Short mmCIF file of C-alpha atoms in Angstrom, two decimals:
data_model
loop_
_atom_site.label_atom_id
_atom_site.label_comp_id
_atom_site.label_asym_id
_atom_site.label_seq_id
_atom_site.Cartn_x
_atom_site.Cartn_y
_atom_site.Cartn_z
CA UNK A 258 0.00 0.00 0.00
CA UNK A 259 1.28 3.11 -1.05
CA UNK A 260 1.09 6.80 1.29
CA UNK A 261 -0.41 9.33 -1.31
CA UNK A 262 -1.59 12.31 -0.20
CA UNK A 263 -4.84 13.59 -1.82
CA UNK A 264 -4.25 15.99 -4.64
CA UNK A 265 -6.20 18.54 -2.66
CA UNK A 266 -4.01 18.47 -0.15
CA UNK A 267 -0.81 18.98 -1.98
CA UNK A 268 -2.22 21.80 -3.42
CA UNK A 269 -3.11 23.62 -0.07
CA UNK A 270 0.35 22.40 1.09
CA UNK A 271 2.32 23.76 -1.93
CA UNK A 272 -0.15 26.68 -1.71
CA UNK A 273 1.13 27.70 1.96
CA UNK A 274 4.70 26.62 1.16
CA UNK A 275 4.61 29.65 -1.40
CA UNK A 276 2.83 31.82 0.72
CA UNK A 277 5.52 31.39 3.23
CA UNK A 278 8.26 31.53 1.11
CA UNK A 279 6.75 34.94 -0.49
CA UNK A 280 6.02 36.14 3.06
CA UNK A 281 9.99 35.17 3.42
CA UNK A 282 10.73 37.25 0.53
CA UNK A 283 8.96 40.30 1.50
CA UNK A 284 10.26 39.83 4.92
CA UNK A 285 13.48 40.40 3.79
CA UNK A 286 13.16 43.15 1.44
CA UNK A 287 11.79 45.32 4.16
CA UNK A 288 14.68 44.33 6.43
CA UNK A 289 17.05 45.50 3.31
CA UNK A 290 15.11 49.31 3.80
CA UNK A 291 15.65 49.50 7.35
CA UNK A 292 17.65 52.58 8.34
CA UNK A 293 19.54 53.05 11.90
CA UNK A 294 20.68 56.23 12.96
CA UNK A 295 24.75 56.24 13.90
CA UNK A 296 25.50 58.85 16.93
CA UNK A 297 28.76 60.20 15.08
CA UNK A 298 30.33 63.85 16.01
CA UNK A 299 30.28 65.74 13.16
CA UNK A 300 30.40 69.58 12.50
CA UNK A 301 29.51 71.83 9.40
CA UNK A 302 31.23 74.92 7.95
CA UNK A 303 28.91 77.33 6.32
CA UNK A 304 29.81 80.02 3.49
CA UNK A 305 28.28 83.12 2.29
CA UNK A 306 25.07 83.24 3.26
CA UNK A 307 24.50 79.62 3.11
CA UNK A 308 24.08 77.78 6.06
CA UNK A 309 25.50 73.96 6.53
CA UNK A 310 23.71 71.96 8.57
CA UNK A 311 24.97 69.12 11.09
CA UNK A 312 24.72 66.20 9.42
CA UNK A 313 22.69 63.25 10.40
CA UNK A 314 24.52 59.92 9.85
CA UNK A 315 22.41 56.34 9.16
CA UNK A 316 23.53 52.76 8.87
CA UNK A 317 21.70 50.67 6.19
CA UNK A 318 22.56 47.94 4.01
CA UNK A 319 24.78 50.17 1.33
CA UNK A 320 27.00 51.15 4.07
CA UNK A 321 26.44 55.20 5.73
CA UNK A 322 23.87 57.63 4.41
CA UNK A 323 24.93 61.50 5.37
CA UNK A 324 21.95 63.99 5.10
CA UNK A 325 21.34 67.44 6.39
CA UNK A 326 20.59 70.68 5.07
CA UNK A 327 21.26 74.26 2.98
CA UNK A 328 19.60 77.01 4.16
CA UNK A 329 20.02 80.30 2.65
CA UNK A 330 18.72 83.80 3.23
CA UNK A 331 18.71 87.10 1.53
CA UNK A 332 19.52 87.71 -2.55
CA UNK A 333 21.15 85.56 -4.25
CA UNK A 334 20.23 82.94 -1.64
CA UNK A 335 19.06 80.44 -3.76
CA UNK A 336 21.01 80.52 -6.78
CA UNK A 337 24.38 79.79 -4.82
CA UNK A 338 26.50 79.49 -7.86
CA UNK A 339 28.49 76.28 -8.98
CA UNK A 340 29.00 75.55 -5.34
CA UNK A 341 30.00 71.99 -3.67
CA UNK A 342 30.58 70.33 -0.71
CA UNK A 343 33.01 68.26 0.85
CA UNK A 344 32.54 65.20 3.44
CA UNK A 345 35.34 64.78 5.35
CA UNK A 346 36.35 61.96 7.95
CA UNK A 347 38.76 63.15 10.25
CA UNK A 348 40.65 61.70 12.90
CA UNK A 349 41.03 61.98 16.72
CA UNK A 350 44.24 64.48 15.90
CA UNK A 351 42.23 66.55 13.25
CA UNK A 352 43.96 65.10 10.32
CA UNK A 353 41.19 64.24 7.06
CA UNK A 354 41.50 60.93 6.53
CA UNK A 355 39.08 60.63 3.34
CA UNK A 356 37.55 63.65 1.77
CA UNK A 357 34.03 62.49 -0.66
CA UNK A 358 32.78 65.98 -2.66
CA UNK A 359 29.33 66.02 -4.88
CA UNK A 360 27.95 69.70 -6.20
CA UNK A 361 26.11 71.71 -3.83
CA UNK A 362 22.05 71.43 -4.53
CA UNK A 363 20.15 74.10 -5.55
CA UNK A 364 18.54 76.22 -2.76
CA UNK A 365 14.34 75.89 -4.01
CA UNK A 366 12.71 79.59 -3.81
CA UNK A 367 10.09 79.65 -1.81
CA UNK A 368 7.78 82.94 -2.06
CA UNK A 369 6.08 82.18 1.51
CA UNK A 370 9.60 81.96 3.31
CA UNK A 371 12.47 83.98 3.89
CA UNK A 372 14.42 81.05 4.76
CA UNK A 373 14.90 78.90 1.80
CA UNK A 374 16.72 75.13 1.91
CA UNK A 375 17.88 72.19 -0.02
CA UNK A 376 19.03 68.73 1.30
CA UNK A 377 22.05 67.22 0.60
CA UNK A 378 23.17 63.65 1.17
CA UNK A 379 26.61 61.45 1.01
CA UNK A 380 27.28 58.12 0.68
CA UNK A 381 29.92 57.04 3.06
CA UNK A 382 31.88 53.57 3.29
CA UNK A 383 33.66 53.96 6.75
CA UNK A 384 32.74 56.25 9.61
CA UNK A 385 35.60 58.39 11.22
CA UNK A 386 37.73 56.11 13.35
CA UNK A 387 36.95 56.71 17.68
CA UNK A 388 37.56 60.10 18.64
CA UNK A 389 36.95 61.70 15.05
CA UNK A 390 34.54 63.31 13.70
CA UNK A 391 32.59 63.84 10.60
CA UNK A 392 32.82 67.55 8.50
CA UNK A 393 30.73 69.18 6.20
CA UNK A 394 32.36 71.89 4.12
CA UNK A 395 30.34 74.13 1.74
CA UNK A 396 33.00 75.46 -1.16
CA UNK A 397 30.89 78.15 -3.75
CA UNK A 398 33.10 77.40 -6.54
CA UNK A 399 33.51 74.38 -8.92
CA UNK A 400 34.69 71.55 -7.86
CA UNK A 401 37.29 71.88 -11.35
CA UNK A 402 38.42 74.74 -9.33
CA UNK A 403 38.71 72.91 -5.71
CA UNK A 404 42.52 71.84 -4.59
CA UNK A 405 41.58 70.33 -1.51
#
């Protein structure tokens, strides 16, 4: 005597079998999206009438996410030129250990505010070793132009 299951009853098991797996699946996509927030020092140095923000530093798959904010004020404040900023990782002793630049964003107008802002982000690999810190610089030239 053969042990056959019914046909309906493979098909309920293979039904929750995929139901788990896709449950699985989804699961782990989420888990992929999760973001933790890293308590890192960091500081920001601002430039003509554009205020850096302190960054705020996250851990997620990719590696570190840097994101803060430009806010500028008065003329001029939100065209800010071909501008850029620098991430820097810096020691315990002050020395820059690794030094990531992208171009500044563009400051939005907003008719309702005098404040105006734009958020910029980094992608970082490593964090600053104990007793360092992470730095923001705000340059408002090219980067073509930028020697360190």
């Amino acid at each position: 005597m053969t042990c056959e299951l019914p046909l309906r009853n493979r098909a309920t098991q293979a039904g929750i079998a995929i139901g788990l797996i896709g449950l699985l699946l989804v699961a782990g996509g989420c888990a992929s999206w999760k973001m933790e927030r890293v308590s890192v020092q960091t500081e920001a140095k601002s430039s003509g009438g554009i205020e850096v923000t302190p960054p705020r530093v996250y851990r997620d798959a990719n590696g570190f996410l840097v994101a803060g904010n430009l806010r500028g004020r008065g003329m001029g404040a939100h065209h800010p030129g071909p501008g850029h900023l620098h991430a820097q990782t810096m020691d315990a002793e002050g020395r820059v250990i690794s030094d990531t630049k992208t171009a500044a964003p563009s400051i939005r107008h907003n008719r309702y505010s005098s404040r105006e802002s734009a958020t910029y982000t980094f992608r970082l690999e490593r964090l600053p070793p104990a007793g360092g810190r992470l730095r923001i610089v705000l340059h408002r030239f090219s980067m073509k132009e930028c020697g360190g």
